[in-house]
């Protein structure tokens, strides 16, 4: 099936939004019951609780629906940690954290040795201190097909026409759309991207203005382009050459990249 970027009938859109709100409210209720039970059993101070979603959800923004796009509504998932006496309450960490970082973070918080070669980076010190002063960048990838001249996200059973590669910092998002080599997720990094997107999230949280190429952001764009290539195109841990498999490389984040302001 294809998820085209086009409006839905008003009643259908209202039903989808109602269902999403109901699901979120019910999840909130169940999470509250879990926390209440831990306190009733006097286990709350000895239990680290993680609340996380695997992706966000579009409810008509950019005429997109459901979970498949490169926009912030989809790639930004909820993440909350609770551990009374250890993790400060009511603290928001603004720096982005990858879902790949969850396992190494939890193992370090629990004092358990993580397996060697584990993808991701522990952020236990950040959560314990309630501080987010260390810059961080995360990567996402999304495949796309086309219906006429409209980009649509496609099922895994369809040949992919383009792959969008994104690097996200606290206040900026940079994306390159590249042609699929063989209908899969491999692309030629020696070729120029088909299109690029750059959003200044501090001023444009809804990502309504693509400022890629603008003079005011050219330094930031060049730096994020370099970081993006380091995360996806280097292929040092998997293969050599210009063709990379995004499914493999989105599992690796190069935290040694220069993430200066």
mmCIF file of C-alpha atoms in Angstrom:
data_model
loop_
_atom_site.group_PDB
_atom_site.id
_atom_site.type_symbol
_atom_site.label_atom_id
_atom_site.label_comp_id
_atom_site.label_asym_id
_atom_site.label_seq_id
_atom_site.Cartn_x
_atom_site.Cartn_y
_atom_site.Cartn_z
ATOM 1 C CA UNK A 1 0.000 0.000 0.000
ATOM 2 C CA UNK A 2 1.065 3.604 -0.550
ATOM 3 C CA UNK A 3 0.720 6.446 1.932
ATOM 4 C CA UNK A 4 0.496 9.456 -0.344
ATOM 5 C CA UNK A 5 0.925 13.021 0.837
ATOM 6 C CA UNK A 6 -2.630 14.149 0.125
ATOM 7 C CA UNK A 7 -5.679 15.247 2.159
ATOM 8 C CA UNK A 8 -8.089 12.719 3.621
ATOM 9 C CA UNK A 9 -11.869 13.230 3.688
ATOM 10 C CA UNK A 10 -12.837 15.311 6.750
ATOM 11 C CA UNK A 11 -14.695 12.464 8.455
ATOM 12 C CA UNK A 12 -11.862 10.016 7.879
ATOM 13 C CA UNK A 13 -9.331 12.510 9.242
ATOM 14 C CA UNK A 14 -11.484 13.128 12.325
ATOM 15 C CA UNK A 15 -11.816 9.389 12.948
ATOM 16 C CA UNK A 16 -8.060 8.832 12.675
ATOM 17 C CA UNK A 17 -7.314 11.707 15.064
ATOM 18 C CA UNK A 18 -9.954 10.483 17.516
ATOM 19 C CA UNK A 19 -8.463 6.984 17.471
ATOM 20 C CA UNK A 20 -4.973 8.311 18.056
ATOM 21 C CA UNK A 21 -6.111 10.469 20.986
ATOM 22 C CA UNK A 22 -7.974 7.523 22.500
ATOM 23 C CA UNK A 23 -4.937 5.248 22.180
ATOM 24 C CA UNK A 24 -2.672 7.857 23.793
ATOM 25 C CA UNK A 25 -5.117 8.440 26.645
ATOM 26 C CA UNK A 26 -5.449 4.710 27.318
ATOM 27 C CA UNK A 27 -1.670 4.221 27.287
ATOM 28 C CA UNK A 28 -1.365 7.102 29.775
ATOM 29 C CA UNK A 29 -3.942 5.433 32.020
ATOM 30 C CA UNK A 30 -2.136 2.090 31.960
ATOM 31 C CA UNK A 31 1.215 3.734 32.630
ATOM 32 C CA UNK A 32 -0.294 5.454 35.668
ATOM 33 C CA UNK A 33 -1.638 2.146 36.938
ATOM 34 C CA UNK A 34 1.818 0.602 36.620
ATOM 35 C CA UNK A 35 3.448 3.403 38.617
ATOM 36 C CA UNK A 36 0.711 3.236 41.274
ATOM 37 C CA UNK A 37 1.241 -0.522 41.633
ATOM 38 C CA UNK A 38 4.999 -0.132 42.039
ATOM 39 C CA UNK A 39 4.422 2.361 44.846
ATOM 40 C CA UNK A 40 1.803 0.142 46.479
ATOM 41 C CA UNK A 41 4.323 -2.721 46.513
ATOM 42 C CA UNK A 42 7.086 -0.367 47.738
ATOM 43 C CA UNK A 43 9.164 -1.203 44.667
ATOM 44 C CA UNK A 44 9.215 2.226 43.057
ATOM 45 C CA UNK A 45 12.612 3.296 44.423
ATOM 46 C CA UNK A 46 14.235 0.065 43.230
ATOM 47 C CA UNK A 47 12.653 0.007 39.769
ATOM 48 C CA UNK A 48 13.837 1.899 36.712
ATOM 49 C CA UNK A 49 10.850 2.531 34.442
ATOM 50 C CA UNK A 50 11.216 3.418 30.771
ATOM 51 C CA UNK A 51 8.398 4.758 28.619
ATOM 52 C CA UNK A 52 9.218 4.805 24.901
ATOM 53 C CA UNK A 53 7.505 4.721 21.530
ATOM 54 C CA UNK A 54 9.015 3.238 18.391
ATOM 55 C CA UNK A 55 8.055 6.267 16.266
ATOM 56 C CA UNK A 56 5.885 9.351 16.165
ATOM 57 C CA UNK A 57 2.700 9.804 14.142
ATOM 58 C CA UNK A 58 1.443 12.242 11.527
ATOM 59 C CA UNK A 59 -2.148 13.396 11.774
ATOM 60 C CA UNK A 60 -2.355 15.437 8.599
ATOM 61 C CA UNK A 61 0.689 17.684 9.001
ATOM 62 C CA UNK A 62 2.302 18.195 5.589
ATOM 63 C CA UNK A 63 -0.704 16.191 4.319
ATOM 64 C CA UNK A 64 1.017 13.103 5.763
ATOM 65 C CA UNK A 65 -0.659 10.373 7.790
ATOM 66 C CA UNK A 66 0.527 7.550 10.018
ATOM 67 C CA UNK A 67 4.180 6.794 10.664
ATOM 68 C CA UNK A 68 6.127 6.973 7.413
ATOM 69 C CA UNK A 69 7.936 10.216 6.663
ATOM 70 C CA UNK A 70 11.155 12.011 7.563
ATOM 71 C CA UNK A 71 9.392 14.847 9.363
ATOM 72 C CA UNK A 72 9.724 15.513 13.082
ATOM 73 C CA UNK A 73 6.158 14.381 13.770
ATOM 74 C CA UNK A 74 7.177 10.833 12.835
ATOM 75 C CA UNK A 75 10.849 10.510 13.714
ATOM 76 C CA UNK A 76 10.493 12.072 17.178
ATOM 77 C CA UNK A 77 9.273 9.380 19.575
ATOM 78 C CA UNK A 78 8.331 9.786 23.259
ATOM 79 C CA UNK A 79 11.017 8.789 25.763
ATOM 80 C CA UNK A 80 10.765 9.095 29.544
ATOM 81 C CA UNK A 81 12.747 7.569 32.410
ATOM 82 C CA UNK A 82 11.603 7.308 36.039
ATOM 83 C CA UNK A 83 13.763 6.197 38.949
ATOM 84 C CA UNK A 84 12.984 8.002 42.220
ATOM 85 C CA UNK A 85 16.087 9.062 44.087
ATOM 86 C CA UNK A 86 18.359 8.476 41.084
ATOM 87 C CA UNK A 87 16.929 10.290 38.072
ATOM 88 C CA UNK A 88 15.730 13.840 38.637
ATOM 89 C CA UNK A 89 12.006 14.325 38.146
ATOM 90 C CA UNK A 90 10.433 16.913 35.839
ATOM 91 C CA UNK A 91 13.606 17.459 33.789
ATOM 92 C CA UNK A 92 13.449 17.692 29.982
ATOM 93 C CA UNK A 93 16.511 16.732 27.944
ATOM 94 C CA UNK A 94 16.520 18.776 24.750
ATOM 95 C CA UNK A 95 19.360 16.984 22.967
ATOM 96 C CA UNK A 96 18.115 14.179 20.672
ATOM 97 C CA UNK A 97 18.714 10.593 21.731
ATOM 98 C CA UNK A 98 18.563 7.635 19.355
ATOM 99 C CA UNK A 99 16.491 4.552 20.117
ATOM 100 C CA UNK A 100 19.735 2.657 19.547
ATOM 101 C CA UNK A 101 21.061 4.361 22.685
ATOM 102 C CA UNK A 102 18.427 2.886 24.998
ATOM 103 C CA UNK A 103 20.012 -0.524 25.568
ATOM 104 C CA UNK A 104 23.524 0.745 26.432
ATOM 105 C CA UNK A 105 21.970 3.451 28.629
ATOM 106 C CA UNK A 106 19.878 0.956 30.587
ATOM 107 C CA UNK A 107 22.732 -1.502 31.056
ATOM 108 C CA UNK A 108 24.972 1.225 32.465
ATOM 109 C CA UNK A 109 22.247 2.550 34.752
ATOM 110 C CA UNK A 110 21.661 -0.992 36.030
ATOM 111 C CA UNK A 111 25.367 -1.640 36.484
ATOM 112 C CA UNK A 112 25.342 -4.475 33.956
ATOM 113 C CA UNK A 113 28.152 -4.992 31.454
ATOM 114 C CA UNK A 114 27.001 -4.380 27.889
ATOM 115 C CA UNK A 115 28.056 -6.740 25.066
ATOM 116 C CA UNK A 116 31.080 -5.662 23.063
ATOM 117 C CA UNK A 117 30.381 -4.008 19.722
ATOM 118 C CA UNK A 118 26.973 -2.832 20.868
ATOM 119 C CA UNK A 119 25.434 -0.134 18.675
ATOM 120 C CA UNK A 120 24.461 3.108 20.305
ATOM 121 C CA UNK A 121 25.886 5.190 23.137
ATOM 122 C CA UNK A 122 25.005 5.315 26.812
ATOM 123 C CA UNK A 123 23.476 8.544 28.073
ATOM 124 C CA UNK A 124 23.232 7.450 31.707
ATOM 125 C CA UNK A 125 25.325 10.381 32.963
ATOM 126 C CA UNK A 126 23.027 12.800 31.124
ATOM 127 C CA UNK A 127 19.890 11.371 32.705
ATOM 128 C CA UNK A 128 21.375 11.093 36.194
ATOM 129 C CA UNK A 129 22.615 14.682 36.093
ATOM 130 C CA UNK A 130 19.537 16.075 34.380
ATOM 131 C CA UNK A 131 21.881 17.900 32.017
ATOM 132 C CA UNK A 132 22.006 18.021 28.242
ATOM 133 C CA UNK A 133 25.073 20.149 27.582
ATOM 134 C CA UNK A 134 26.827 17.538 25.427
ATOM 135 C CA UNK A 135 25.907 17.938 21.726
ATOM 136 C CA UNK A 136 24.463 14.874 20.039
ATOM 137 C CA UNK A 137 23.286 13.939 16.557
ATOM 138 C CA UNK A 138 21.057 11.075 15.480
ATOM 139 C CA UNK A 139 20.275 9.504 12.113
ATOM 140 C CA UNK A 140 17.122 8.228 10.418
ATOM 141 C CA UNK A 141 16.387 6.807 6.965
ATOM 142 C CA UNK A 142 13.134 6.455 5.018
ATOM 143 C CA UNK A 143 12.337 4.943 1.632
ATOM 144 C CA UNK A 144 9.940 6.526 -0.862
ATOM 145 C CA UNK A 145 8.053 5.705 -4.044
ATOM 146 C CA UNK A 146 6.186 8.070 -6.327
ATOM 147 C CA UNK A 147 2.636 8.460 -7.565
ATOM 148 C CA UNK A 148 2.786 10.868 -10.470
ATOM 149 C CA UNK A 149 4.878 13.782 -9.241
ATOM 150 C CA UNK A 150 4.030 13.231 -5.550
ATOM 151 C CA UNK A 151 6.411 11.491 -3.172
ATOM 152 C CA UNK A 152 4.700 8.672 -1.294
ATOM 153 C CA UNK A 153 6.121 6.310 1.259
ATOM 154 C CA UNK A 154 5.844 2.730 0.105
ATOM 155 C CA UNK A 155 5.447 -0.762 1.434
ATOM 156 C CA UNK A 156 8.459 -3.040 1.774
ATOM 157 C CA UNK A 157 7.021 -5.197 -1.005
ATOM 158 C CA UNK A 158 7.368 -2.363 -3.524
ATOM 159 C CA UNK A 159 10.625 -1.334 -5.232
ATOM 160 C CA UNK A 160 12.042 1.779 -3.623
ATOM 161 C CA UNK A 161 12.719 4.755 -5.863
ATOM 162 C CA UNK A 162 14.408 7.056 -3.353
ATOM 163 C CA UNK A 163 15.912 6.875 0.113
ATOM 164 C CA UNK A 164 15.880 9.858 2.458
ATOM 165 C CA UNK A 165 18.813 10.122 4.877
ATOM 166 C CA UNK A 166 18.503 12.522 7.803
ATOM 167 C CA UNK A 167 20.755 13.823 10.561
ATOM 168 C CA UNK A 168 19.044 15.621 13.447
ATOM 169 C CA UNK A 169 20.563 17.881 16.073
ATOM 170 C CA UNK A 170 18.813 19.788 18.830
ATOM 171 C CA UNK A 171 17.642 22.641 16.619
ATOM 172 C CA UNK A 172 18.343 21.508 13.045
ATOM 173 C CA UNK A 173 17.393 18.742 10.646
ATOM 174 C CA UNK A 174 19.184 18.004 7.368
ATOM 175 C CA UNK A 175 17.942 15.455 4.804
ATOM 176 C CA UNK A 176 19.288 14.179 1.496
ATOM 177 C CA UNK A 177 17.028 12.280 -0.888
ATOM 178 C CA UNK A 178 19.027 9.867 -3.073
ATOM 179 C CA UNK A 179 18.077 7.523 -5.906
ATOM 180 C CA UNK A 180 17.890 3.845 -5.069
ATOM 181 C CA UNK A 181 20.374 1.811 -7.098
ATOM 182 C CA UNK A 182 18.330 -1.350 -7.520
ATOM 183 C CA UNK A 183 14.965 -0.755 -5.878
ATOM 184 C CA UNK A 184 16.470 -1.386 -2.449
ATOM 185 C CA UNK A 185 18.107 0.798 0.178
ATOM 186 C CA UNK A 186 21.548 1.021 -1.463
ATOM 187 C CA UNK A 187 22.505 4.372 -2.998
ATOM 188 C CA UNK A 188 25.513 5.869 -4.749
ATOM 189 C CA UNK A 189 27.078 8.419 -2.410
ATOM 190 C CA UNK A 190 29.375 9.633 -5.187
ATOM 191 C CA UNK A 191 26.347 11.073 -6.989
ATOM 192 C CA UNK A 192 24.668 14.352 -6.095
ATOM 193 C CA UNK A 193 21.448 14.044 -4.033
ATOM 194 C CA UNK A 194 18.195 14.427 -5.927
ATOM 195 C CA UNK A 195 16.994 16.985 -3.381
ATOM 196 C CA UNK A 196 17.916 18.273 0.075
ATOM 197 C CA UNK A 197 15.961 19.655 3.019
ATOM 198 C CA UNK A 198 17.162 21.819 5.908
ATOM 199 C CA UNK A 199 14.887 22.950 8.731
ATOM 200 C CA UNK A 200 15.756 25.324 11.540
ATOM 201 C CA UNK A 201 13.614 23.759 14.244
ATOM 202 C CA UNK A 202 14.186 26.585 16.725
ATOM 203 C CA UNK A 203 12.271 28.982 14.472
ATOM 204 C CA UNK A 204 10.247 26.488 12.430
ATOM 205 C CA UNK A 205 9.196 23.599 14.669
ATOM 206 C CA UNK A 206 6.507 22.499 12.183
ATOM 207 C CA UNK A 207 9.067 22.298 9.335
ATOM 208 C CA UNK A 208 7.091 24.466 6.949
ATOM 209 C CA UNK A 209 10.047 26.269 5.317
ATOM 210 C CA UNK A 210 12.869 24.355 3.671
ATOM 211 C CA UNK A 211 15.847 26.736 3.907
ATOM 212 C CA UNK A 212 18.398 24.426 2.273
ATOM 213 C CA UNK A 213 20.896 26.465 0.292
ATOM 214 C CA UNK A 214 20.136 29.732 2.066
ATOM 215 C CA UNK A 215 23.171 31.867 2.854
ATOM 216 C CA UNK A 216 22.238 32.126 6.529
ATOM 217 C CA UNK A 217 22.478 28.348 7.054
ATOM 218 C CA UNK A 218 25.200 27.348 4.597
ATOM 219 C CA UNK A 219 27.824 26.714 7.319
ATOM 220 C CA UNK A 220 25.413 24.609 9.381
ATOM 221 C CA UNK A 221 24.271 22.761 6.263
ATOM 222 C CA UNK A 222 27.840 21.895 5.261
ATOM 223 C CA UNK A 223 28.620 20.625 8.760
ATOM 224 C CA UNK A 224 25.474 18.477 8.932
ATOM 225 C CA UNK A 225 26.186 17.166 5.439
ATOM 226 C CA UNK A 226 29.607 16.053 6.679
ATOM 227 C CA UNK A 227 28.107 14.391 9.743
ATOM 228 C CA UNK A 228 25.479 12.680 7.565
ATOM 229 C CA UNK A 229 28.189 11.254 5.312
ATOM 230 C CA UNK A 230 30.072 10.080 8.399
ATOM 231 C CA UNK A 231 27.006 8.237 9.650
ATOM 232 C CA UNK A 232 25.835 6.662 6.408
ATOM 233 C CA UNK A 233 28.403 6.875 3.618
ATOM 234 C CA UNK A 234 31.694 5.974 5.304
ATOM 235 C CA UNK A 235 30.681 2.320 5.681
ATOM 236 C CA UNK A 236 33.836 1.642 7.683
ATOM 237 C CA UNK A 237 32.191 -0.939 9.901
ATOM 238 C CA UNK A 238 30.330 -2.830 7.208
ATOM 239 C CA UNK A 239 31.716 -2.397 3.699
ATOM 240 C CA UNK A 240 33.790 -0.197 1.425
ATOM 241 C CA UNK A 241 32.857 1.799 -1.650
ATOM 242 C CA UNK A 242 30.222 4.418 -2.460
ATOM 243 C CA UNK A 243 27.212 2.092 -2.218
ATOM 244 C CA UNK A 244 25.816 1.810 1.303
ATOM 245 C CA UNK A 245 22.937 -0.158 2.717
ATOM 246 C CA UNK A 246 20.867 2.271 4.798
ATOM 247 C CA UNK A 247 19.252 -0.524 6.803
ATOM 248 C CA UNK A 248 22.676 -1.503 8.090
ATOM 249 C CA UNK A 249 24.093 1.952 8.587
ATOM 250 C CA UNK A 250 21.153 3.490 10.382
ATOM 251 C CA UNK A 251 22.101 1.124 13.210
ATOM 252 C CA UNK A 252 25.385 2.940 13.719
ATOM 253 C CA UNK A 253 25.929 6.416 15.098
ATOM 254 C CA UNK A 254 29.395 7.939 14.902
ATOM 255 C CA UNK A 255 29.494 9.926 18.141
ATOM 256 C CA UNK A 256 33.097 10.845 17.426
ATOM 257 C CA UNK A 257 31.928 13.275 14.725
ATOM 258 C CA UNK A 258 32.624 16.952 15.297
ATOM 259 C CA UNK A 259 29.351 18.233 16.719
ATOM 260 C CA UNK A 260 30.492 21.742 17.607
ATOM 261 C CA UNK A 261 27.923 24.505 17.600
#
